[in-house]
Coordinates of C-alpha atoms and ligand atoms in Angstrom, one line a residue:
M1 CA 0.0 0.0 0.0
V2 CA 1.4 3.3 -1.1
P3 CA 1.3 6.1 1.5
S4 CA -0.7 9.2 0.6
M5 CA 1.2 12.4 0.4
G6 CA -1.1 15.0 1.7
R7 CA -0.2 17.9 -0.7
R8 CA -3.0 18.4 -3.2
G9 CA -2.4 20.4 -6.3
A10 CA -5.2 22.2 -7.9
G11 CA -4.0 21.7 -11.4
P12 CA -5.2 19.1 -13.9
A13 CA -4.1 15.5 -13.8
I14 CA -1.0 14.8 -16.1
G15 CA 0.2 11.8 -18.0
I16 CA 3.8 10.8 -17.8
D17 CA 5.4 8.5 -20.3
L18 CA 8.3 7.2 -18.2
G19 CA 10.7 5.8 -20.8
T20 CA 14.0 3.9 -20.5
T21 CA 15.9 6.6 -22.4
S22 CA 13.6 9.5 -22.3
S23 CA 10.3 10.6 -20.7
C24 CA 7.5 12.8 -21.9
V25 CA 4.7 14.6 -20.1
A26 CA 1.3 15.7 -21.4
V27 CA -2.0 17.2 -20.1
W28 CA -5.6 17.2 -21.3
Q29 CA -6.7 20.8 -21.5
H30 CA -9.4 22.6 -23.5
G31 CA -10.7 19.4 -24.9
R32 CA -7.5 18.0 -26.3
V33 CA -4.1 16.7 -25.3
E34 CA -1.1 19.0 -25.1
I35 CA 2.5 17.6 -25.0
I36 CA 4.4 19.8 -22.6
A37 CA 7.8 21.1 -23.6
D38 CA 10.4 22.2 -21.0
D39 CA 11.8 25.7 -20.8
Q40 CA 14.3 24.9 -23.6
G41 CA 11.5 23.7 -25.9
N42 CA 12.3 20.0 -25.6
R43 CA 9.3 17.8 -25.7
T44 CA 11.1 14.8 -24.3
T45 CA 13.5 14.7 -21.4
P46 CA 16.4 12.2 -20.9
S47 CA 15.6 9.7 -18.2
S48 CA 19.0 10.3 -16.5
V49 CA 20.0 11.5 -13.1
A50 CA 23.6 12.6 -12.3
F51 CA 25.4 13.3 -9.0
T52 CA 28.4 15.5 -8.6
G53 CA 30.5 16.9 -5.8
T54 CA 28.2 19.8 -5.4
Q55 CA 24.8 19.0 -6.9
R56 CA 22.3 16.7 -8.6
F57 CA 21.2 17.0 -12.2
I58 CA 18.1 15.5 -13.7
G59 CA 17.2 15.2 -17.4
N60 CA 19.1 17.3 -20.1
E61 CA 21.6 18.7 -17.5
A62 CA 22.5 15.1 -16.5
Q63 CA 22.8 14.0 -20.1
N64 CA 25.0 17.0 -20.9
Q65 CA 27.7 16.0 -18.4
V66 CA 27.6 12.2 -18.9
V67 CA 31.0 11.9 -20.6
M68 CA 32.7 13.8 -17.9
N69 CA 31.0 12.0 -15.1
P70 CA 29.9 8.5 -16.3
T71 CA 30.2 6.6 -13.1
N72 CA 27.8 9.0 -11.3
T73 CA 25.3 9.4 -14.1
V74 CA 22.5 6.9 -13.8
F75 CA 20.3 6.0 -16.8
D76 CA 18.4 2.9 -17.9
V77 CA 16.9 2.6 -14.5
K78 CA 13.7 1.3 -16.0
R79 CA 15.7 -1.9 -16.8
L80 CA 16.4 -2.2 -13.1
I81 CA 13.1 -1.3 -11.4
G82 CA 11.2 -4.2 -9.9
R83 CA 14.0 -6.7 -10.6
R84 CA 16.2 -8.7 -8.4
F85 CA 20.0 -8.2 -8.3
S86 CA 20.5 -11.8 -9.3
D87 CA 18.2 -11.5 -12.3
P88 CA 20.3 -12.5 -15.3
S89 CA 19.2 -9.5 -17.3
V90 CA 20.5 -7.2 -14.4
Q91 CA 23.8 -9.1 -14.3
N92 CA 24.1 -8.7 -18.1
D93 CA 23.1 -5.0 -18.1
M94 CA 25.6 -4.2 -15.4
R95 CA 28.4 -5.1 -17.7
S96 CA 27.6 -2.2 -19.9
W97 CA 26.7 0.3 -17.2
P98 CA 29.4 2.7 -16.1
F99 CA 27.7 3.3 -12.7
K100 CA 28.0 0.7 -9.9
V101 CA 25.1 -1.6 -8.8
I102 CA 25.5 -3.7 -5.7
D103 CA 23.5 -6.5 -4.1
G104 CA 21.4 -5.0 -1.3
Q105 CA 19.3 -6.6 1.3
G106 CA 16.9 -9.3 0.1
D107 CA 18.5 -9.5 -3.4
R108 CA 17.6 -5.9 -4.0
P109 CA 19.8 -4.0 -6.5
L110 CA 21.3 -0.7 -5.1
I111 CA 22.8 2.0 -7.3
V112 CA 26.0 3.4 -5.8
V113 CA 27.2 7.0 -6.6
Q114 CA 29.5 9.6 -5.2
Y115 CA 27.4 12.6 -4.2
K116 CA 28.8 15.7 -2.4
G117 CA 31.9 13.8 -1.5
D118 CA 30.1 10.8 0.1
E119 CA 29.1 7.4 -1.2
Q120 CA 25.3 7.2 -1.5
Q121 CA 23.1 4.2 -2.3
F122 CA 19.8 4.5 -4.1
T123 CA 17.1 2.0 -5.1
A124 CA 15.8 2.1 -8.6
E125 CA 12.5 3.4 -7.2
E126 CA 14.3 6.5 -5.8
I127 CA 16.1 7.3 -9.0
T128 CA 12.8 6.8 -10.9
S129 CA 11.1 9.2 -8.5
M130 CA 13.7 11.9 -9.3
I131 CA 12.8 11.6 -13.0
L132 CA 9.1 11.8 -12.1
V133 CA 9.7 14.9 -10.0
K134 CA 11.5 16.6 -13.0
M135 CA 8.5 15.7 -15.3
R136 CA 6.1 17.1 -12.8
E137 CA 8.2 20.4 -12.5
I138 CA 8.1 20.7 -16.3
A139 CA 4.3 20.4 -16.2
E140 CA 3.8 22.7 -13.3
S141 CA 5.9 25.5 -14.8
Y142 CA 3.8 25.2 -18.0
L143 CA 0.5 25.0 -16.2
G144 CA 1.4 27.7 -13.7
C145 CA -0.1 25.7 -10.8
A146 CA 0.7 22.7 -8.6
T147 CA -0.4 19.3 -9.9
D148 CA -0.2 16.0 -8.0
D149 CA -2.5 13.6 -9.9
V150 CA -0.8 11.6 -12.5
V151 CA -1.1 8.6 -14.7
I152 CA 2.2 6.8 -15.3
T153 CA 2.8 4.5 -18.3
V154 CA 4.4 1.1 -18.0
P155 CA 5.3 -1.5 -20.6
A156 CA 2.4 -3.9 -21.1
Y157 CA 4.8 -6.7 -20.4
F158 CA 5.9 -5.3 -17.1
S159 CA 5.6 -7.8 -14.2
D160 CA 3.6 -7.3 -11.1
H161 CA 6.7 -6.4 -9.2
Q162 CA 7.8 -3.9 -11.8
R163 CA 4.4 -2.2 -11.7
E164 CA 4.3 -2.0 -8.0
A165 CA 7.9 -0.6 -7.9
T166 CA 6.8 2.1 -10.5
K167 CA 3.9 3.0 -8.3
N168 CA 6.2 3.2 -5.3
A169 CA 8.5 5.5 -7.3
G170 CA 5.5 7.8 -7.8
A171 CA 4.7 7.8 -4.1
I172 CA 8.3 8.7 -3.3
A173 CA 8.1 11.6 -5.7
G174 CA 5.1 12.8 -3.7
L175 CA 2.6 12.1 -6.6
N176 CA -0.9 10.8 -6.3
I177 CA -1.0 8.0 -8.9
V178 CA -4.5 7.9 -10.2
G179 CA -3.6 5.0 -12.4
L180 CA -1.0 3.1 -14.4
I181 CA -1.6 2.6 -18.1
N182 CA 0.1 0.0 -20.4
E183 CA 2.1 1.8 -23.0
P184 CA 0.5 0.2 -26.1
T185 CA -2.9 0.9 -24.7
A186 CA -2.0 4.5 -24.2
A187 CA -0.8 4.6 -27.8
A188 CA -4.0 3.0 -29.0
I189 CA -5.9 5.9 -27.3
A190 CA -3.8 8.4 -29.3
Y191 CA -4.6 6.4 -32.4
G192 CA -8.3 6.1 -31.6
L193 CA -8.7 9.8 -30.8
H194 CA -6.8 10.7 -34.0
K195 CA -8.6 8.4 -36.4
R196 CA -12.2 8.5 -35.0
S197 CA -13.7 5.7 -36.9
N198 CA -17.3 4.6 -36.4
S199 CA -16.7 1.0 -37.4
E200 CA -14.9 -1.6 -35.3
T201 CA -11.2 -1.5 -35.9
N202 CA -8.5 -4.1 -35.1
V203 CA -5.1 -2.5 -34.5
L204 CA -1.8 -4.0 -33.7
I205 CA 0.4 -1.6 -31.7
F206 CA 4.1 -2.3 -32.2
D207 CA 6.0 -0.4 -29.5
L208 CA 9.8 -0.7 -29.6
G209 CA 11.5 1.9 -27.4
G210 CA 14.9 2.3 -25.8
G211 CA 14.7 -0.7 -23.4
T212 CA 11.3 -2.4 -23.7
F213 CA 9.3 -4.0 -26.4
D214 CA 5.5 -4.5 -26.4
V215 CA 3.0 -5.7 -28.9
S216 CA -0.7 -5.4 -28.3
V217 CA -3.7 -6.3 -30.4
L218 CA -6.8 -4.2 -29.7
T219 CA -10.3 -3.8 -31.0
I220 CA -11.5 -0.2 -30.9
S221 CA -15.2 0.3 -31.2
Q222 CA -17.3 3.3 -30.1
G223 CA -14.8 4.5 -27.6
V224 CA -14.2 1.0 -26.1
F225 CA -10.5 0.0 -26.3
E226 CA -10.4 -3.7 -25.7
V227 CA -7.0 -5.4 -25.5
K228 CA -7.3 -8.8 -27.0
A229 CA -3.7 -10.0 -26.3
T230 CA -0.4 -8.6 -25.4
A231 CA 3.1 -9.9 -25.7
G232 CA 6.6 -8.5 -25.5
D233 CA 9.9 -8.4 -23.8
A234 CA 10.5 -6.0 -20.9
H235 CA 14.2 -6.1 -21.7
L236 CA 14.6 -5.4 -25.4
G237 CA 15.0 -2.2 -27.2
G238 CA 17.3 0.4 -28.7
E239 CA 19.9 0.1 -25.9
D240 CA 20.5 -3.5 -27.0
F241 CA 21.1 -2.5 -30.6
D242 CA 23.5 0.1 -29.3
N243 CA 25.3 -2.4 -27.2
R244 CA 25.8 -4.8 -30.1
M245 CA 27.4 -2.0 -32.1
V246 CA 29.6 -1.1 -29.1
S247 CA 30.9 -4.7 -28.8
H248 CA 31.6 -4.6 -32.5
F249 CA 33.7 -1.4 -32.3
V250 CA 35.5 -2.6 -29.1
D251 CA 36.8 -5.5 -31.2
E252 CA 37.5 -3.2 -34.1
F253 CA 39.5 -0.9 -31.8
K254 CA 41.4 -3.9 -30.5
R255 CA 42.3 -4.9 -34.1
Q256 CA 43.3 -1.3 -35.1
H257 CA 45.3 -0.4 -31.9
R258 CA 45.9 -3.7 -30.0
K259 CA 44.2 -2.0 -27.0
D260 CA 41.2 -3.1 -25.0
I261 CA 38.8 -0.4 -23.8
S262 CA 36.2 -2.7 -22.4
G263 CA 37.3 -2.1 -18.8
N264 CA 37.1 1.7 -19.0
P265 CA 33.5 3.0 -18.3
R266 CA 34.3 6.5 -19.5
K267 CA 35.6 5.5 -22.9
L268 CA 32.8 3.0 -23.3
R269 CA 30.2 5.6 -22.6
K270 CA 31.9 7.9 -25.2
L271 CA 31.8 5.1 -27.7
K272 CA 28.2 4.2 -26.9
I273 CA 27.0 7.8 -27.5
A274 CA 28.8 7.7 -30.9
C275 CA 27.1 4.4 -31.7
E276 CA 23.7 5.6 -30.8
K277 CA 24.2 8.5 -33.1
A278 CA 25.5 6.2 -35.9
K279 CA 22.4 4.0 -35.4
R280 CA 20.1 6.9 -36.0
T281 CA 22.1 7.9 -39.1
L282 CA 21.7 4.4 -40.4
S283 CA 17.9 4.8 -40.3
S284 CA 18.2 7.3 -43.2
T285 CA 21.5 6.4 -44.9
N286 CA 23.4 3.2 -45.8
R287 CA 26.6 4.0 -44.0
A288 CA 27.7 5.9 -40.9
T289 CA 31.0 7.0 -39.6
I290 CA 32.3 7.0 -36.1
E291 CA 35.2 9.4 -35.3
I292 CA 36.4 9.9 -31.7
D293 CA 39.6 11.8 -31.0
S294 CA 41.9 10.3 -28.4
L295 CA 39.4 7.6 -27.5
F296 CA 42.0 5.6 -25.5
E297 CA 45.6 6.4 -24.5
D298 CA 45.9 9.1 -27.2
S299 CA 44.7 6.7 -29.9
D300 CA 42.0 8.3 -32.2
F301 CA 39.3 6.0 -33.4
S302 CA 37.8 6.2 -36.9
S303 CA 35.6 3.6 -38.5
T304 CA 32.5 3.1 -40.5
I305 CA 29.5 0.8 -40.3
T306 CA 27.0 -0.1 -43.0
R307 CA 23.3 -0.6 -42.5
N308 CA 23.8 -4.2 -43.6
L309 CA 26.3 -4.9 -40.9
F310 CA 24.2 -3.2 -38.3
E311 CA 21.3 -5.4 -39.3
E312 CA 23.5 -8.5 -39.2
L313 CA 24.7 -7.6 -35.7
N314 CA 21.1 -7.4 -34.5
D315 CA 19.5 -10.0 -36.7
D316 CA 18.4 -12.3 -33.8
L317 CA 16.9 -9.4 -31.9
F318 CA 14.9 -8.2 -34.9
T319 CA 13.7 -11.7 -35.6
K320 CA 12.6 -12.0 -32.0
C321 CA 10.4 -8.9 -32.5
A322 CA 8.7 -10.4 -35.5
D323 CA 8.2 -13.7 -33.7
T324 CA 6.5 -11.8 -30.8
V325 CA 4.1 -10.2 -33.2
K326 CA 3.1 -13.7 -34.5
K327 CA 2.6 -14.9 -30.9
C328 CA 0.4 -12.0 -30.0
L329 CA -1.8 -12.6 -33.0
R330 CA -2.1 -16.3 -32.1
D331 CA -3.0 -15.3 -28.5
A332 CA -5.6 -12.8 -29.8
K333 CA -6.9 -15.6 -32.0
M334 CA -6.8 -13.2 -35.0
D335 CA -5.4 -13.7 -38.4
K336 CA -3.0 -11.0 -39.7
S337 CA -5.5 -10.2 -42.5
S338 CA -8.0 -9.0 -39.9
I339 CA -5.7 -6.3 -38.6
H340 CA -6.8 -2.9 -40.1
D341 CA -3.8 -0.9 -38.9
V342 CA -0.3 -1.7 -37.7
V343 CA 0.8 1.3 -35.6
L344 CA 4.4 2.1 -35.0
I345 CA 5.3 3.5 -31.5
G346 CA 8.7 4.1 -29.9
G347 CA 12.0 5.6 -31.3
S348 CA 13.4 2.2 -32.4
T349 CA 10.5 1.7 -34.9
R350 CA 12.4 4.1 -37.1
I351 CA 14.9 1.3 -37.9
P352 CA 14.2 0.4 -41.6
R353 CA 14.8 -3.4 -41.0
V354 CA 12.3 -3.4 -38.2
Q355 CA 9.7 -1.8 -40.5
Q356 CA 10.6 -4.1 -43.4
L357 CA 10.2 -7.3 -41.2
L358 CA 6.8 -6.1 -40.0
Q359 CA 5.6 -5.1 -43.5
E360 CA 6.7 -8.5 -44.8
L361 CA 4.9 -10.2 -42.0
F362 CA 1.7 -8.4 -42.9
D363 CA 2.1 -9.3 -46.6
G364 CA 3.3 -5.8 -47.7
K365 CA 0.6 -3.8 -45.8
E366 CA 1.4 -0.1 -45.4
L367 CA 2.4 0.6 -41.7
C368 CA 0.6 3.4 -39.9
K369 CA 3.2 6.1 -39.2
S370 CA 0.7 9.0 -38.7
I371 CA 1.0 8.8 -34.9
N372 CA 4.0 10.6 -33.3
P373 CA 6.1 7.6 -32.1
D374 CA 7.7 9.6 -29.3
E375 CA 4.6 11.3 -27.9
A376 CA 1.7 8.9 -28.5
V377 CA 2.2 7.1 -25.1
A378 CA 2.2 10.4 -23.1
Y379 CA -0.8 11.5 -25.1
G380 CA -2.9 8.4 -24.2
A381 CA -1.7 8.7 -20.5
A382 CA -3.0 12.3 -20.4
A383 CA -6.3 11.3 -21.8
K384 CA -6.7 8.5 -19.3
A385 CA -5.7 10.9 -16.5
A386 CA -8.5 13.3 -17.5
M387 CA -10.9 10.4 -17.8
L388 CA -10.1 9.2 -14.3
R389 CA -10.4 12.7 -12.9
G390 CA -13.9 12.9 -14.4
D391 CA -13.4 15.3 -17.2
D392 CA -16.7 15.1 -19.1
H393 CA -15.5 16.3 -22.5
E394 CA -17.4 14.5 -25.3
N395 CA -14.3 12.8 -26.6
L396 CA -13.7 11.1 -23.3
H397 CA -17.4 10.4 -22.5
D398 CA -17.7 6.9 -23.6
M399 CA -14.1 5.9 -23.4
L400 CA -13.6 2.5 -21.8
L401 CA -10.3 0.7 -21.5
L402 CA -10.3 -3.1 -21.1
D403 CA -6.8 -4.2 -20.6
V404 CA -5.3 -7.7 -19.9
A405 CA -2.8 -9.3 -17.6
P406 CA 0.4 -9.9 -19.6
L407 CA 1.6 -13.0 -17.8
S408 CA 0.0 -16.0 -16.2
L409 CA -0.1 -16.1 -12.5
G410 CA -0.1 -19.2 -10.4
L411 CA 1.1 -21.2 -7.4
E412 CA 3.8 -23.9 -7.0
A413 CA 2.4 -27.3 -6.6
G414 CA 4.2 -30.5 -5.7
G415 CA 7.2 -31.4 -7.9
G416 CA 7.8 -27.7 -8.7
N417 CA 4.9 -27.6 -11.1
M418 CA 3.2 -24.3 -12.0
V419 CA -0.6 -24.3 -11.3
V420 CA -2.0 -21.4 -13.3
V421 CA -4.7 -19.5 -11.4
I422 CA -5.0 -16.5 -13.8
P423 CA -4.0 -17.2 -17.4
R424 CA -2.3 -14.6 -19.4
N425 CA -4.4 -12.2 -21.4
T426 CA -7.3 -12.3 -18.8
V427 CA -9.1 -9.0 -18.7
V428 CA -8.3 -7.0 -15.6
P429 CA -9.4 -6.2 -13.0
T430 CA -10.0 -9.8 -12.1
K431 CA -10.3 -12.0 -9.0
K432 CA -9.8 -15.8 -8.6
E433 CA -9.5 -18.1 -5.7
R434 CA -7.6 -21.4 -5.2
V435 CA -7.9 -23.7 -2.2
L436 CA -4.8 -25.4 -0.9
S437 CA -4.7 -28.2 1.7
T438 CA -2.0 -28.5 4.3
P439 CA -1.5 -31.3 6.9
V440 CA -2.7 -30.3 10.4
H441 CA 0.4 -31.2 12.1
K442 CA 2.2 -28.3 10.3
P443 CA 1.5 -24.9 12.0
R444 CA 3.6 -23.3 9.2
A445 CA 3.3 -23.3 5.5
C446 CA 5.0 -21.7 2.5
I447 CA 3.1 -20.5 -0.5
K448 CA 5.1 -19.5 -3.5
V449 CA 3.5 -17.3 -6.2
Y450 CA 4.9 -17.2 -9.7
E451 CA 4.3 -15.4 -13.0
G452 CA 5.2 -16.8 -16.4
E453 CA 4.2 -19.3 -19.0
R454 CA 6.5 -22.3 -18.3
C455 CA 5.1 -25.5 -16.7
T456 CA 7.8 -25.7 -14.1
T457 CA 8.1 -22.8 -11.6
R458 CA 11.9 -23.0 -11.8
D459 CA 11.6 -21.4 -15.2
N460 CA 9.1 -18.7 -14.2
N461 CA 9.5 -15.6 -12.1
L462 CA 9.0 -15.9 -8.4
L463 CA 6.7 -13.0 -7.3
G464 CA 6.7 -13.8 -3.6
R465 CA 7.2 -16.4 -0.9
F466 CA 4.6 -16.2 1.7
E467 CA 5.5 -17.8 5.0
L468 CA 2.4 -18.6 7.0
C469 CA 2.7 -19.2 10.7
G470 CA 0.2 -19.3 13.5
I471 CA -2.1 -21.5 11.4
P472 CA -4.8 -22.6 13.8
S473 CA -5.0 -26.3 14.5
A474 CA -7.9 -28.0 12.7
R475 CA -10.4 -30.5 13.8
D476 CA -10.0 -32.5 10.6
S477 CA -7.0 -34.2 9.3
S478 CA -6.1 -31.4 6.9
L479 CA -6.6 -27.7 6.8
E480 CA -7.8 -25.7 3.8
I481 CA -6.2 -22.4 3.0
N482 CA -7.8 -20.1 0.5
V483 CA -5.5 -18.1 -1.7
C484 CA -7.2 -15.2 -3.4
F485 CA -5.6 -13.6 -6.4
D486 CA -6.9 -10.1 -7.0
I487 CA -5.5 -8.1 -10.0
D488 CA -6.5 -4.4 -10.1
A489 CA -6.9 -2.2 -13.2
D490 CA -3.2 -1.3 -13.0
G491 CA -2.3 -5.0 -13.3
I492 CA -1.0 -5.2 -9.7
L493 CA -1.7 -8.4 -7.8
D494 CA -3.0 -8.3 -4.3
L495 CA -2.9 -11.7 -2.6
S496 CA -5.0 -12.5 0.4
I497 CA -4.6 -15.8 2.2
Y498 CA -7.0 -17.1 4.8
D499 CA -8.0 -20.3 6.5
K500 CA -11.2 -21.5 4.9
T501 CA -12.2 -23.9 7.6
M502 CA -12.0 -21.2 10.3
G503 CA -12.9 -18.3 8.0
K504 CA -13.4 -15.7 10.7
E505 CA -10.0 -16.3 12.1
K506 CA -8.1 -15.4 9.0
N507 CA -6.3 -12.6 10.7
R508 CA -4.5 -15.0 12.9
I509 CA -2.4 -16.2 10.0
T510 CA 0.7 -14.1 9.7
V511 CA 1.9 -13.6 6.1
T512 CA 5.5 -12.6 5.5
R513 CA 6.2 -11.2 2.1
D514 CA 9.7 -11.3 0.5
M515 CA 12.3 -8.6 1.1
T516 CA 12.8 -7.4 -2.5
R517 CA 9.7 -5.2 -2.3
L518 CA 9.8 -1.9 -0.4
S519 CA 7.9 -1.8 2.8
K520 CA 5.6 1.1 3.8
E521 CA 8.2 2.3 6.3
E522 CA 11.0 2.2 3.7
I523 CA 8.8 4.2 1.2
E524 CA 8.1 6.8 3.9
E525 CA 11.9 7.0 4.6
M526 CA 12.5 7.5 0.9
V527 CA 9.8 10.2 0.7
W528 CA 11.7 12.0 3.4
R529 CA 15.0 11.6 1.6
A530 CA 13.5 12.8 -1.6
K531 CA 12.2 16.0 0.1
K532 CA 15.7 16.5 1.6
Y533 CA 17.4 16.2 -1.8
K534 CA 14.9 18.5 -3.4
E535 CA 15.4 21.1 -0.7
E536 CA 19.2 20.8 -1.1
D537 CA 18.8 21.2 -4.9
E538 CA 16.7 24.3 -4.4
E539 CA 19.2 25.7 -1.9
H540 CA 22.0 25.0 -4.4
K541 CA 20.1 26.7 -7.2
R542 CA 19.4 29.7 -5.0
K543 CA 23.1 29.9 -4.1
I544 CA 24.2 29.7 -7.8
E545 CA 21.6 32.3 -8.9
A546 CA 22.7 34.6 -6.0
K547 CA 26.4 34.2 -6.9
N548 CA 25.7 34.8 -10.6
E549 CA 23.6 37.9 -9.8
L550 CA 26.4 39.3 -7.6
E551 CA 29.1 38.5 -10.2
K552 CA 27.0 40.2 -12.9
Y553 CA 26.4 43.3 -10.8
A554 CA 30.0 43.6 -9.8
L555 CA 31.2 43.3 -13.4
K556 CA 28.6 45.7 -14.6
M557 CA 29.6 48.2 -11.9
K558 CA 33.3 47.7 -12.7
S559 CA 32.7 48.6 -16.3
S560 CA 30.4 51.6 -15.5
V561 CA 32.8 52.9 -12.9
K562 CA 35.6 52.6 -15.5
K563 CA 33.5 54.5 -18.0
V564 CA 32.8 57.3 -15.4
E565 CA 36.5 57.3 -14.5
G566 CA 37.4 57.8 -18.1
V567 CA 35.0 60.7 -18.5
I568 CA 36.3 62.3 -15.3
E569 CA 39.9 61.9 -16.6
Q570 CA 38.9 63.5 -19.9
T571 CA 37.2 66.4 -18.1
I572 CA 40.2 67.1 -16.0
S573 CA 42.5 66.9 -19.0
W574 CA 40.2 69.3 -20.9
L575 CA 40.2 71.7 -17.9
E576 CA 44.0 71.6 -17.8
A577 CA 44.3 72.1 -21.6
T578 CA 41.7 74.8 -21.9
N579 CA 42.9 76.5 -18.7
Q580 CA 40.8 79.7 -18.4
E581 CA 40.2 80.1 -22.1
A582 CA 36.7 78.5 -22.5
E583 CA 33.4 80.3 -22.2
A584 CA 31.1 79.9 -19.2
K585 CA 28.5 78.0 -21.4
E586 CA 31.3 75.5 -22.4
F587 CA 32.1 74.9 -18.7
E588 CA 28.4 74.5 -18.0
A589 CA 28.0 72.0 -20.9
K590 CA 30.9 70.0 -19.6
M591 CA 29.4 70.1 -16.2
K592 CA 26.1 68.9 -17.5
E593 CA 27.7 66.1 -19.5
L594 CA 29.7 64.8 -16.4
K595 CA 26.8 65.1 -14.1
G596 CA 24.6 63.1 -16.6
I597 CA 27.2 60.3 -16.7
C598 CA 27.7 60.2 -12.9
Y599 CA 23.9 60.2 -12.4
S600 CA 23.4 57.3 -14.8
L601 CA 26.0 55.4 -12.7
V602 CA 24.0 56.1 -9.6
V603 CA 20.8 54.9 -11.3
E604 CA 22.6 51.7 -12.5
M605 CA 23.7 51.1 -8.9
Q606 CA 20.2 50.7 -7.7
Ligands
AMP1 P1 11.7 5.8 -26.8 O1 12.0 4.9 -25.6 O2 10.5 5.5 -27.5 O3 12.0 7.2 -26.6 O4 12.9 5.3 -27.9 C1 14.2 5.6 -27.6 C2 15.1 4.7 -28.5 O5 14.8 5.0 -29.9 C3 16.5 4.9 -28.3 O6 17.2 3.7 -28.2 C4 16.9 5.7 -29.6 O7 18.3 5.4 -29.9 C5 16.0 5.1 -30.6 N1 15.9 5.9 -31.8 C6 15.4 7.2 -31.8 N2 15.5 7.6 -33.1 C7 15.9 6.6 -33.9 C8 16.3 6.5 -35.2 N3 16.1 7.5 -36.1 N4 16.7 5.3 -35.7 C9 16.9 4.3 -34.8 N5 16.7 4.4 -33.5 C10 16.2 5.5 -33.0

């Protein structure tokens, strides 16, 4: 349960697309969605947070100093949130991250940075909360009022744990999360509001971003957005394509210079930035050049990459995307011919090979590119936020979202088998119960809840271990324990466990959840820490602004005083040269001129 924050902003609810590489904020105003730009005019903000000896940077400012400060600049946190430290994907990502991640209590990953001369550790939820605070600030400065209510987007394929962790990040940021929305569903709203068709439309949303990949098949009819199936990979996106290119060039650098840069985070970061740029270039041309002066030990690096080679390096990943589309269509029980529109969302859908594979899969069908791939998700989130806040605009009137659970949820049975309680693609919210028997002589029991599609729990994702103790002794030979799975509209599971035989005494069973999730107390502590960091940031900002003002004033005064000094010197020289020869009116004119200049200095001094 997320603690409530107290502060209530009067402003409209906002929608935040919390992306792996960048984030976007939007608001529903005057009957339409507006994407909110920051004070520099940027409509998306890098999802990066940096720490230095004196201050914290979030967004563009963090991104701008990344090459100088790679070990204390945190990015890709969406790839970490809601995952265990031992998760193979975390272990794999850590190899390419210049910042340090350690194994915290209960297999929880902790990000370690140097901040103001001290080592600080942060959970992924805390770093995410900092990005959310920044997005809220961008919105508030545009709206001119405080706003707390927010809908945050999550990949459709996010697990229960990742969803809960994202919600906790919102709470740490002091936001009131009125709902989460799956990214492809949000994009479908943007599509639906844009196209406005009266007939039933089947759309496939293909959403390939910086770090996550989702496919959803929806039927849109008279304002009802019904998700038929969803599939994806919460760990596949542009970052992976960049990493493949980085590995290629690390090898190339070894060949060219017999030097290995793979152990140097700063140099790797520099190379990765160049690779990401080259990847974008390859979306419009067939060849891209990488040139980095003194990349390593005074050796410059220069090389080229063709679009063909880039496609070869990522061939298996692109094929995986196409296979996921086929799986989603199978799950939706729809033939590809019944899809009216294939909608491209996310920056990585600009890659020509990705588009080509999709088009081939749909027998040459034109792909829908009329929706802005970088803004559609925030657009849909803002519309949902307005809907949940009760905006009665006609476009939102009959809007109904029917989303699904992306992964099957179940319990471990004997022999490590997975017993599915809620199959994947079940419409949410939903509630299902399962009765378990336990021998009476055991006052303790352990219930393990998993998500995933494999038959053995070993191959699925453990959501939680629930240790039950204080089970009341039963009259019969075995005791029946009811396990109730309750998934809310945000896709988050609430599990309640009680003794069926002694129904009223359910409270006597103590349930211990696992340690990876944040407790209410920990969230409260993080809320406090977040406030402290924000106050420190504001104090630092005030200090810098005051220093700059003083410096500006001192320099201005110095130049004005010099100007006045010059005029005084000139007047004295003139007096000496003219001696008594000049007329009274000339002396008076000189006096007027000097007084005027001295007076303007006094005015400037105010
Ligand atoms: P998103 O999460 O939707 O903001 O997508 C970000 C990802 O899109 C990053 O990995 C970018 O490198 C990638 N991206 C953006 N523009 C292009 C492009 N023109 N070609 C290839 N990838 C791109």
